[in-house]
Short mmCIF file of C-alpha atoms in Angstrom, two decimals:
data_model
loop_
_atom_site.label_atom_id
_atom_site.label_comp_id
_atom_site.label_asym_id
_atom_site.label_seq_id
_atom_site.Cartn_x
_atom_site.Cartn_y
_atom_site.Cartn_z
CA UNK O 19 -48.65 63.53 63.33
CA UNK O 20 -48.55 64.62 59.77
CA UNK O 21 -49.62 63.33 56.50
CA UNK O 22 -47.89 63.55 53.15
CA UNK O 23 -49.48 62.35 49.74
CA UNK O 24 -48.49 62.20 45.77
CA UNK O 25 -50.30 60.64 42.83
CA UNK O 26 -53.67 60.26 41.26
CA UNK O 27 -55.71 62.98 43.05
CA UNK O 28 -58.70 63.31 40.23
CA UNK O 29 -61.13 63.47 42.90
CA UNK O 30 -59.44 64.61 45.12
CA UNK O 31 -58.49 61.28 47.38
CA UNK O 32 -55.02 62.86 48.21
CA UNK O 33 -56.86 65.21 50.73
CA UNK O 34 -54.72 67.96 49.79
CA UNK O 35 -57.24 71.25 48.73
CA UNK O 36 -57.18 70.55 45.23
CA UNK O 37 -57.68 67.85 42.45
CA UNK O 38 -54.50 67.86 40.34
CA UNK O 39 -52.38 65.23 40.81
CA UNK O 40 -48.46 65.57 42.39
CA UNK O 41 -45.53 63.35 41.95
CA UNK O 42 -43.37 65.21 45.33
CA UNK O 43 -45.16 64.44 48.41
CA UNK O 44 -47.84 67.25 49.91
CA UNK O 45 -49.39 67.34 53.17
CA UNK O 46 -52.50 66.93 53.49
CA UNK O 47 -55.18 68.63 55.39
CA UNK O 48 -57.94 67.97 57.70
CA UNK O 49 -61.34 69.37 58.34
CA UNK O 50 -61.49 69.84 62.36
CA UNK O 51 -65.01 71.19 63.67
CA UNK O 52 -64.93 73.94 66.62
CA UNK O 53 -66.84 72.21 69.38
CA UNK O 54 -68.45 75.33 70.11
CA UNK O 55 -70.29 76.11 66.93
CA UNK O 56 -72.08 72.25 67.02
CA UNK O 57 -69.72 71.13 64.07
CA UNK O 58 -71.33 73.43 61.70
CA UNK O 59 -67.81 75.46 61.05
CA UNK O 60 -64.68 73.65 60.28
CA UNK O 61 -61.33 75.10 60.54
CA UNK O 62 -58.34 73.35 58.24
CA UNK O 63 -55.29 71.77 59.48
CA UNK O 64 -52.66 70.21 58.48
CA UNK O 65 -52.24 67.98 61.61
CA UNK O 66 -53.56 65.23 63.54
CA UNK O 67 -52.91 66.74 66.53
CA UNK O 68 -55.50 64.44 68.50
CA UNK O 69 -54.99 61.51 66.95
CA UNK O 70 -52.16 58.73 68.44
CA UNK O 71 -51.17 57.16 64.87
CA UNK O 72 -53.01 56.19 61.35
CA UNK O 73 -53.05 52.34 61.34
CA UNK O 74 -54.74 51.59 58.24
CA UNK O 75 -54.77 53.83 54.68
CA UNK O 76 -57.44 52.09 52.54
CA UNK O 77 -57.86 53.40 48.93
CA UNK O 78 -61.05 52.76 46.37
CA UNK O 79 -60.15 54.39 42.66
CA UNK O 80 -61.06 57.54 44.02
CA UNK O 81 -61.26 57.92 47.43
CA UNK O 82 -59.16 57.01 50.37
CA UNK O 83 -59.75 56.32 53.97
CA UNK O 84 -58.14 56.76 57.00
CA UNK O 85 -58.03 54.73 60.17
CA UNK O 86 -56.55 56.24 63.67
CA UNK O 87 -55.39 53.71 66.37
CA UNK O 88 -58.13 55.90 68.62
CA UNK O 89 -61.00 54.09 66.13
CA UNK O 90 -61.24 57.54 64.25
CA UNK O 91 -62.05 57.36 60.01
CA UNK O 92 -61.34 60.15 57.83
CA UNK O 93 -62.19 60.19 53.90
CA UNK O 94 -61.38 61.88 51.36
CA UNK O 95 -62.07 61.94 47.44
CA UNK O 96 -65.19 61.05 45.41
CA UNK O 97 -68.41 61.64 47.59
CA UNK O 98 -70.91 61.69 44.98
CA UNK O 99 -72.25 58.51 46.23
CA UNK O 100 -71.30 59.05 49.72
CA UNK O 101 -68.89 56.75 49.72
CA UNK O 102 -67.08 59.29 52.53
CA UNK O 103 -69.87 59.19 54.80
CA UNK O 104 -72.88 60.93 55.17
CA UNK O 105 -73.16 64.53 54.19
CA UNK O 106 -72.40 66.95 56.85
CA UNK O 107 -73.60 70.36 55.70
CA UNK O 108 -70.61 72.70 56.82
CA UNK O 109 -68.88 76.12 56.48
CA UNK O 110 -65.32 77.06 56.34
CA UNK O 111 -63.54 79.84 56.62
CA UNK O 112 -62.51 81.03 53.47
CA UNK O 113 -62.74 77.52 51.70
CA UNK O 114 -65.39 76.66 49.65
CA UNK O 115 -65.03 73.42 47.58
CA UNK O 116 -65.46 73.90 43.91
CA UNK O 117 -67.15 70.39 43.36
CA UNK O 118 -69.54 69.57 46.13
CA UNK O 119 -69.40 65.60 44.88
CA UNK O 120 -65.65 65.48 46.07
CA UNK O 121 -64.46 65.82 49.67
CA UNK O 122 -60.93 67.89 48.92
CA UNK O 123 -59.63 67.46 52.57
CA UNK O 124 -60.34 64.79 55.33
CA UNK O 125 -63.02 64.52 56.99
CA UNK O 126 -64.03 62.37 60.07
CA UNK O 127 -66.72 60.05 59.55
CA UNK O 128 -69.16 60.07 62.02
CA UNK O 129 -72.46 57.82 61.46
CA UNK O 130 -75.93 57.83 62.92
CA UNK O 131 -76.82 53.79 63.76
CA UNK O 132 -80.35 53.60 63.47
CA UNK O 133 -80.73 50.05 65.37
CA UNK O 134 -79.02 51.07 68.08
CA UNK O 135 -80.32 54.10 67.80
CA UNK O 136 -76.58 56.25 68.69
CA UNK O 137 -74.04 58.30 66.84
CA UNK O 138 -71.06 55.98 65.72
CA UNK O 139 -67.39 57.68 65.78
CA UNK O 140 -65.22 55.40 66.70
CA UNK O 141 -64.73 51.72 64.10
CA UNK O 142 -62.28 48.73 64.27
CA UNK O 143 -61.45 48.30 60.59
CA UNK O 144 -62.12 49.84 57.88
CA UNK O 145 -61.72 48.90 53.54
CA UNK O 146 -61.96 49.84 50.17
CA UNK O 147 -63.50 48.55 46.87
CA UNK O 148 -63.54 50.96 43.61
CA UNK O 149 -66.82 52.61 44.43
CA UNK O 150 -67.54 51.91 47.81
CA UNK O 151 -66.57 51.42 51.56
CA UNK O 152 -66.88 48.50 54.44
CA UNK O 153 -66.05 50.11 58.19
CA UNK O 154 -66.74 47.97 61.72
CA UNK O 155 -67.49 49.20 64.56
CA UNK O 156 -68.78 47.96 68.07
CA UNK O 157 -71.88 49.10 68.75
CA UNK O 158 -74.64 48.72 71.51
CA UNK O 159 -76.29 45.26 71.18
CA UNK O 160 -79.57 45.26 69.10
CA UNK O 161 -82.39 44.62 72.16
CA UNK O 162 -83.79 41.75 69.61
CA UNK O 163 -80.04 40.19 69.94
CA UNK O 164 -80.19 38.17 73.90
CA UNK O 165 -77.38 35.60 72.66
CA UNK O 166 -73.85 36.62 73.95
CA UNK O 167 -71.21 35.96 75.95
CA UNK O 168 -67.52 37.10 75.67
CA UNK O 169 -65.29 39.80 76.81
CA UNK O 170 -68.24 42.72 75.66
CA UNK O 171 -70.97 41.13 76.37
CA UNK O 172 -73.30 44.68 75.86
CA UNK O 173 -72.25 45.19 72.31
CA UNK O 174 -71.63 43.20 68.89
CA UNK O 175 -70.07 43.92 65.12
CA UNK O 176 -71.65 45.32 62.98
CA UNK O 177 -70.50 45.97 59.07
CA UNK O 178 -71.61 49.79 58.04
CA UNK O 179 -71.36 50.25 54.07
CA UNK O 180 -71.65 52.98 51.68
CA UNK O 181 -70.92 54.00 47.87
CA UNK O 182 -72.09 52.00 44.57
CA UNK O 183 -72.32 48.37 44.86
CA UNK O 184 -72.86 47.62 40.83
CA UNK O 185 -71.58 43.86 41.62
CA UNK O 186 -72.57 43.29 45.22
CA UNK O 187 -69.72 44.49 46.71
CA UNK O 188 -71.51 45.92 49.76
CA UNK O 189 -72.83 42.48 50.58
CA UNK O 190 -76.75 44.12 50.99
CA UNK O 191 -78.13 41.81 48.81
CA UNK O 192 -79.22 41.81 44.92
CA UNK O 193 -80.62 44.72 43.15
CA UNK O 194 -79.40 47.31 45.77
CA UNK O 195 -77.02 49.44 43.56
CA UNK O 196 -76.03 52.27 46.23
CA UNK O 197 -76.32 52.51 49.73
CA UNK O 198 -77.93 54.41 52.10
CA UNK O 199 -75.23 56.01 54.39
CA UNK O 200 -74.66 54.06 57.54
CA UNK O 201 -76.71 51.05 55.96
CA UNK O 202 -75.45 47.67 57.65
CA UNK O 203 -74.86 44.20 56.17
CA UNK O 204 -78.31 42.25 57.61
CA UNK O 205 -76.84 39.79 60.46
CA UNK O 206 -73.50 39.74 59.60
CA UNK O 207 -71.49 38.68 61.29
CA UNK O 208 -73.21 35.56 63.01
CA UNK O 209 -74.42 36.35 66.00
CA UNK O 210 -71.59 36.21 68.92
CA UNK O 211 -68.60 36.20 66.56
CA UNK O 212 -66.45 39.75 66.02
CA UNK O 213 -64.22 40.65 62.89
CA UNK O 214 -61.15 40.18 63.34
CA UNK O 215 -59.66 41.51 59.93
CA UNK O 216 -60.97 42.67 57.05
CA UNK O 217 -60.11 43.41 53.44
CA UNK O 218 -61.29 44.48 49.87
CA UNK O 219 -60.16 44.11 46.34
CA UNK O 220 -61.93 46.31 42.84
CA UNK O 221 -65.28 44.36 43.33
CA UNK O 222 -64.82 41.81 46.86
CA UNK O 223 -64.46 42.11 50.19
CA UNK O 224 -63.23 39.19 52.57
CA UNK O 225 -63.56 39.35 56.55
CA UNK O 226 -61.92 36.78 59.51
CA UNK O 227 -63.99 36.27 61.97
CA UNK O 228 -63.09 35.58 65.91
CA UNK O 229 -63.77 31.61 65.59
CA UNK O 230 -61.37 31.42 62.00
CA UNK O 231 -63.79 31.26 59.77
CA UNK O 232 -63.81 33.52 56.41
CA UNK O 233 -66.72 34.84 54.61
CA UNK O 234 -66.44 37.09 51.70
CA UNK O 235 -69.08 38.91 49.51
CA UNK O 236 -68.82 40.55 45.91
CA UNK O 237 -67.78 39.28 42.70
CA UNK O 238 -66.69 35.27 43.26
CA UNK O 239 -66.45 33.93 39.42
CA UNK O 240 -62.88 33.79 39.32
CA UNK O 241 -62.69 31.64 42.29
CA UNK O 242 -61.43 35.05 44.34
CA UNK O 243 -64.41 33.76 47.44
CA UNK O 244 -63.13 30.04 46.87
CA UNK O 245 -64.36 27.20 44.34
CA UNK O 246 -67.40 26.63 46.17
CA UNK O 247 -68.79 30.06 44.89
CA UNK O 248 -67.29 30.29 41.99
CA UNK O 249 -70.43 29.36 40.17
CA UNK O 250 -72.79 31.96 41.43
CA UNK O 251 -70.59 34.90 39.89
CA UNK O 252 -71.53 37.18 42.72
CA UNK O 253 -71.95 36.80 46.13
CA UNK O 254 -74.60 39.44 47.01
CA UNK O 255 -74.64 38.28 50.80
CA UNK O 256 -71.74 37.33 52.90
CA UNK O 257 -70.71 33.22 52.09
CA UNK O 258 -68.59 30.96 53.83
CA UNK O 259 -65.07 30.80 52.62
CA UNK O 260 -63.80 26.88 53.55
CA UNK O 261 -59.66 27.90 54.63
CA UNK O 262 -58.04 24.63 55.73
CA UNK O 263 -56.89 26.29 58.85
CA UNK O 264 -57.86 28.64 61.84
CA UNK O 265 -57.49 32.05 59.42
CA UNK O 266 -56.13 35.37 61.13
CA UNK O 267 -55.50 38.18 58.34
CA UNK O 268 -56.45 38.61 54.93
CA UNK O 269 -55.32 40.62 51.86
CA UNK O 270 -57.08 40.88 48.46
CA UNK O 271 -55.80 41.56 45.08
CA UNK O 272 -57.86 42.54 42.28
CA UNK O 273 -59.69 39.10 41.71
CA UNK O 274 -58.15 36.77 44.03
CA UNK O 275 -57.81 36.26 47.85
CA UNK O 276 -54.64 35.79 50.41
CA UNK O 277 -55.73 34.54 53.61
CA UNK O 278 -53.33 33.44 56.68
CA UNK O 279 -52.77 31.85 59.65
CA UNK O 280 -50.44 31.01 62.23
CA UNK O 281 -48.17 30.19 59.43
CA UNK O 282 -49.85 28.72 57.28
CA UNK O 283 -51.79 30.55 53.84
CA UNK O 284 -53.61 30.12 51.22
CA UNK O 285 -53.85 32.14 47.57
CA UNK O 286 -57.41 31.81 46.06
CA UNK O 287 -57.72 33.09 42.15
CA UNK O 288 -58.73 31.78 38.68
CA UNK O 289 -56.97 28.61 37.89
CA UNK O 290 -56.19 30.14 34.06
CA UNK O 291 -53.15 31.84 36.86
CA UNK O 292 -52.47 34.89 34.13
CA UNK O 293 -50.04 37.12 35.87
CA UNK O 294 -48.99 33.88 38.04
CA UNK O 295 -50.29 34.70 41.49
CA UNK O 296 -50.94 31.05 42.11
CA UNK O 297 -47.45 30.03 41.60
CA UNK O 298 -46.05 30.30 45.50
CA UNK O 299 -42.47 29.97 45.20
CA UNK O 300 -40.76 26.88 45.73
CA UNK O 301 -39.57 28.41 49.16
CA UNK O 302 -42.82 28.42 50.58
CA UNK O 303 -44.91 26.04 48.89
CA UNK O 304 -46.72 23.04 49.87
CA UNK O 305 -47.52 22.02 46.00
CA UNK O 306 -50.97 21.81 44.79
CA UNK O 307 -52.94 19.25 45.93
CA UNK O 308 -50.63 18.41 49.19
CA UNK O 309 -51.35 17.96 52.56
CA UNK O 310 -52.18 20.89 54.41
CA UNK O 311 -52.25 19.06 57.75
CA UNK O 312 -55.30 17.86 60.15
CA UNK O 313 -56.52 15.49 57.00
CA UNK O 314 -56.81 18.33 55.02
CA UNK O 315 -55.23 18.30 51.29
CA UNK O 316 -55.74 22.21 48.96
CA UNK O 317 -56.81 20.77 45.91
CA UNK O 318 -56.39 22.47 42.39
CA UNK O 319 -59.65 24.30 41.83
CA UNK O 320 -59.39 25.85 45.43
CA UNK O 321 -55.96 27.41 44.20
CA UNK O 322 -52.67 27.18 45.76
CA UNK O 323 -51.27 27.11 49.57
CA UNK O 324 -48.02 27.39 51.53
CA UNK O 325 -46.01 27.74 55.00
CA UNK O 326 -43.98 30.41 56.32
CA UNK O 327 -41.56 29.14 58.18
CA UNK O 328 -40.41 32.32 60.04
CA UNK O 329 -42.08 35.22 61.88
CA UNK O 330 -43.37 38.06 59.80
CA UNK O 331 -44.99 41.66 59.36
CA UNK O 332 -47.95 40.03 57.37
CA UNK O 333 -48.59 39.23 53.36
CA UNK O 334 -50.05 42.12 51.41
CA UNK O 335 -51.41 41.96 48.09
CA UNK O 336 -51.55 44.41 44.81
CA UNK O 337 -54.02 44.10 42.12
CA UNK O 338 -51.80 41.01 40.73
CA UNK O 339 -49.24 39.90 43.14
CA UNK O 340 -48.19 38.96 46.76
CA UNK O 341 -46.04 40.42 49.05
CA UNK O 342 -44.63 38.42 51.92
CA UNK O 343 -42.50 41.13 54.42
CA UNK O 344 -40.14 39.49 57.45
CA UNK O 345 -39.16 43.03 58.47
CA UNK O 346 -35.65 43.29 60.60
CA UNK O 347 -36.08 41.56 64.17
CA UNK O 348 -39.11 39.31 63.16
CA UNK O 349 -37.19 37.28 60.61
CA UNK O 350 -36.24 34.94 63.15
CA UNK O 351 -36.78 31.16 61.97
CA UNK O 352 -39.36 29.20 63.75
CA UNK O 353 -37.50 26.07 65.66
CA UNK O 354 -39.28 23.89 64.02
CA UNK O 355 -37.92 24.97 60.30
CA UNK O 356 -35.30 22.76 58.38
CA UNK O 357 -32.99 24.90 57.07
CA UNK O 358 -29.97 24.80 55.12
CA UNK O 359 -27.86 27.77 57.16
CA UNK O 360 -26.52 28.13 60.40
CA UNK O 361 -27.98 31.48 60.99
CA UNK O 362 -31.99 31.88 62.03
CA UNK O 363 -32.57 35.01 61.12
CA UNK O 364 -34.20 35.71 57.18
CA UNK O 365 -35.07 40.12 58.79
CA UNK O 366 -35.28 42.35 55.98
CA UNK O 367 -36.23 39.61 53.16
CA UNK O 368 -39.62 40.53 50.92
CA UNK O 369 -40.81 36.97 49.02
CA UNK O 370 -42.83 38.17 46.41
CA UNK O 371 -44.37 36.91 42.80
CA UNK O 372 -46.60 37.94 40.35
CA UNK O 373 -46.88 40.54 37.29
CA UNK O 374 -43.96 42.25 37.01
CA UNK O 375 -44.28 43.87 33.80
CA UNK O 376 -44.07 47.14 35.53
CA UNK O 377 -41.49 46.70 38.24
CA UNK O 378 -44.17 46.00 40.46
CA UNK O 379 -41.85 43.10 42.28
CA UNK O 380 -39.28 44.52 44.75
CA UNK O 381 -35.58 45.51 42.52
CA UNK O 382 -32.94 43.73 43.14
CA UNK O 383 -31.09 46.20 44.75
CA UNK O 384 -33.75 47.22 47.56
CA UNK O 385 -31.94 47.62 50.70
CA UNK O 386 -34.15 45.51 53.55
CA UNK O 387 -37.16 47.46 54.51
CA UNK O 388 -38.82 48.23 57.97
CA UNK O 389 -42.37 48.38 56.56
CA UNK O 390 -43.92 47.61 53.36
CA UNK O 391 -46.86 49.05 51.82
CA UNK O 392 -48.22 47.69 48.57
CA UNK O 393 -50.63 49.88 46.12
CA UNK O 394 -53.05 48.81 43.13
CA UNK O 395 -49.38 48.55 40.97
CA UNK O 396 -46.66 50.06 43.08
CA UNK O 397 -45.06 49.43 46.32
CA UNK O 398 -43.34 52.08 48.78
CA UNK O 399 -40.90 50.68 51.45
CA UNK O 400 -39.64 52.63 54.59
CA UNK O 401 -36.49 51.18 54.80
CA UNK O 402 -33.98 50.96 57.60
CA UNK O 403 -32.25 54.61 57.69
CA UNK O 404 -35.99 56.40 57.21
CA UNK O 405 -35.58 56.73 53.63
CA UNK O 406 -38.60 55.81 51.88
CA UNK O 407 -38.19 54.08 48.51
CA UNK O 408 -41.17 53.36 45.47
CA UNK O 409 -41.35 51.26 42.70
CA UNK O 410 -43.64 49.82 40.44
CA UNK O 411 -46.48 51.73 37.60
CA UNK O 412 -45.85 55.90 38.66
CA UNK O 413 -47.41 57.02 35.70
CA UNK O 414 -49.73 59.39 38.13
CA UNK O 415 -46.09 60.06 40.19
CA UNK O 416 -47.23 57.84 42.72
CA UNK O 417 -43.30 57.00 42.34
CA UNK O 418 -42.03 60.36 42.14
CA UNK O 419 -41.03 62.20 39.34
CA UNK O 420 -38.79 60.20 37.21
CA UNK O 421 -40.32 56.96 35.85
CA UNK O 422 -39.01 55.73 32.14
CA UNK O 423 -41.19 56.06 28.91
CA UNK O 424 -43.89 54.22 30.02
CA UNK O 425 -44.58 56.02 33.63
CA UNK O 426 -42.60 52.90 35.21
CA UNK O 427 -39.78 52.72 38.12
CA UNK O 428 -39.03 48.77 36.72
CA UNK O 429 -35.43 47.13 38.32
CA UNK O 430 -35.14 49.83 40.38
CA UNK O 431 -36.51 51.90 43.17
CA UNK O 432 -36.49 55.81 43.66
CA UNK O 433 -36.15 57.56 46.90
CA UNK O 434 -38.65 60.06 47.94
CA UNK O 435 -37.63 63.31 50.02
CA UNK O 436 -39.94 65.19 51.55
CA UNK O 437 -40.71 68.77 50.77
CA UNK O 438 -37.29 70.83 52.57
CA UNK O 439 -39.61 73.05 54.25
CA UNK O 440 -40.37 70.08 56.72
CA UNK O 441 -37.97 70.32 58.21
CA UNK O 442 -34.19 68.06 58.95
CA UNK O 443 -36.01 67.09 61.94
CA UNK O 444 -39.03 65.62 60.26
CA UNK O 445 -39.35 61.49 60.49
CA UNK O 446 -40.98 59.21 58.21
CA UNK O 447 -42.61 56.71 60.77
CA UNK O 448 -45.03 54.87 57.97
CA UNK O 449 -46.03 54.50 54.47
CA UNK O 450 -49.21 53.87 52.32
CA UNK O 451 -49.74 52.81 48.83
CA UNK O 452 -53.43 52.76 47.16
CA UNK O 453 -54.89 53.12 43.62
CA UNK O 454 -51.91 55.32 42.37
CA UNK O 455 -51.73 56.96 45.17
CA UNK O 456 -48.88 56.96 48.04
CA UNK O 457 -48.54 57.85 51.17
CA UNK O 458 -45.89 59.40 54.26
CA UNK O 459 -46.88 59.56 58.07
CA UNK O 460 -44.60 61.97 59.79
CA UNK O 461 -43.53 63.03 62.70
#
């Protein structure tokens, strides 16, 4: 498995030796320590070679974060807080980082749990604010924790952060600016419950939790943690997010919240609605203030809700607009829908709304995409023959190198090749999008 990356690389977060930034994709590399020398040498690839498959890219502004299906996270970019992960003091051969407070290729994370007093490698999810970073992992049960039950009954959740937290961001509490590495959010999650998905926006962080319930932490004023926190500004501890429904994934925009469920969702923002996120098209909304079902009616402070009627690859957010994806083969029309056509199937179709002032809403002419990944202001879509097209602000060439005056790929979408040395035989089997930055797992 390979990696390819182009964009905003400042700090390095692109992984790829250096700190310029690229607009034609560039493989990354990897820092890989020789077993034998007790990880204090490195050698550089340019491969996953151990690793099944990335299932999660999360970017901050200047770092990005890498999630294996095997639990392994790699970082890259701005360190100076250790936002990456502990320091690991290492050599390589014939590499020697000209900045010490940026990581310029990956590097696995690997923590040191005090509680349970063992070396954490392998996490469950992982996120991204600006300045700082939320990963889960499953660790050995705290001996002061005797209340369990469930399918692991010897370990529990727990929610490691590190990086800046300037508005509370890494849920520790008030007046703790930066954390220590492998610091953990103070019993959270309630005891018993596990995360089930997790997700972060510039300043908040939102997580589902095995019974349905939300909780979010971080900045809350514009209503991005629901209307019930809205008035304490920032929630420097984990608070209860009230979803009228049993909530399964989550996606966060800049300042405001998408959480869903078995259909059903929910968009939680400022009701001032600026670039519009709040206004769920007709398709798929329930209108403010209807019934949501089970007694329940989403009133106008809370923001704005809706049904999706069909099966799909998930909603996604960018800074200020939402993505729903039905890719090909899950567009099929749950029997219960009233529709207006004879055929069931809606594969390929992206609903989306929100600013668009940049192209950042898919082109008219995008041919139907097999995954969708959606950056702070761009999008890239693998789309049925393996191309991989971008759209949206490129101004860093997160969209490749031609974008109009004002660094934008707006009613249209450009298709990115990768480098001819790959290969004809090289295939594009996922994409990434972060803060200006994109992304191309290949195989």
């Amino acid at each position: 498995m390979r990696l390819f990356a182009f964009g905003s690389n400042g700090s390095g977060q692109l992984g790829i030796g250096h700190e310029e930034d690229v607009s034609t994709p560039v493989q990354c590399l990897f820092e890989q320590p020789e077993p034998s020398q007790e990880s204090q040498i490195t050698t550089i690839q340019n491969t996953l070679a151990d690793e099944p498959e990335i299932l999660t890219i999360a970017a901050g502004g200047n770092h990005t974060l890498l999630l294996t299906t095997s639990g392994s996270i790699y970082a890259a970019g701005c360190n100076e807080d250790r936002r990456c992960g502990p320091h690991r003091a290492t050599q390589t051969h014939g590499h020697s980082d000209k900045n010490e407070g940026n990581i310029l290729r990956f590097r696995q994370m690997i923590l040191s749990d005090a509680v349970s007093d063992t070396e954490v490698s392998k996490f469950k999810h992982v996120s991204a604010t600006w300045e700082g970073t939320i990963a889960v992992a499953s660790v050995p049960r705290s001996s002061g924790n005797n209340v369990h039950h469930g399918d692991n009954p010897d370990t529990e959740d727990r929610v490691f952060v590190f990086g800046s937290s300037p508005k509370g961001e890494l849920g520790l509490g008030p007046d703790i600016p930066v954390s220590v590495p492998g610091t953990c959010i103070p019993s959270f999650p309630p005891a018993d419950l596990r995360i089930t998905a997790l997700a972060s926006g510039m300043a908040h962080s939102v997580a589902v939790l095995s019974n349905g319930d939300v909780y979010g932490w971080g900045g809350a004023r514009k209503g991005q943690l629901g209307a019930e926190n809205r008035g304490a500004k920032i929630a420097y501890s984990p608070v209860r997010i009230c979803v009228p429904f049993f909530a399964e994934a989550v996606a966060c925009g800049r300042e405001f919240t998408v959480v869903s469920g078995r259909g059903r969702f929910v968009v939680l923002g400022d009701k001032g609605n600026r670039w519009g996120v709040l206004s769920v098209p007709e398709s798929l909304s329930l209108g403010v203030g209807s019934d949501y079902g089970d007694g329940v009616r989403l009133q106008d402070e809370q923001g704005c809700g809706g049904t999706i009627r069909y099966r799909y690859t998930g909603i996604a957010a960018s800074w200020h607009g939402v993505y729903v994806h039905a890719a090909p083969g899950l567009g099929r029309v749950q029997p219960d829908a009233q529709t207006d056509s004879d055929s069931d199937l809606v594969g390929g179709s992206i609903v989306a709304w929100g600013r668009n002032d940049r192209g950042q809403l898919p082109p008219p002419d995008l041919p139907p995409p097999a995954k969708l990944a959606v950056g702070s202001e761009h999008v890239l879509a693998l789309l049925g023959d393996g191309r991989v097209a971008a759209f949206g602000w490129g101004e860093h060439g997160n969209c490749g190198p031609d974008t109009d005056s004002q660094g934008n790929v707006s009613g249209t979408y450009n298709v990115i090749s990768l480098p001819e040395a790959v290969g004809a035989g090289a295939k594009v089997v996922g994409v990434g999008a972060g803060c200006a930055t994109s992304w191309m797992i290949v195989i």
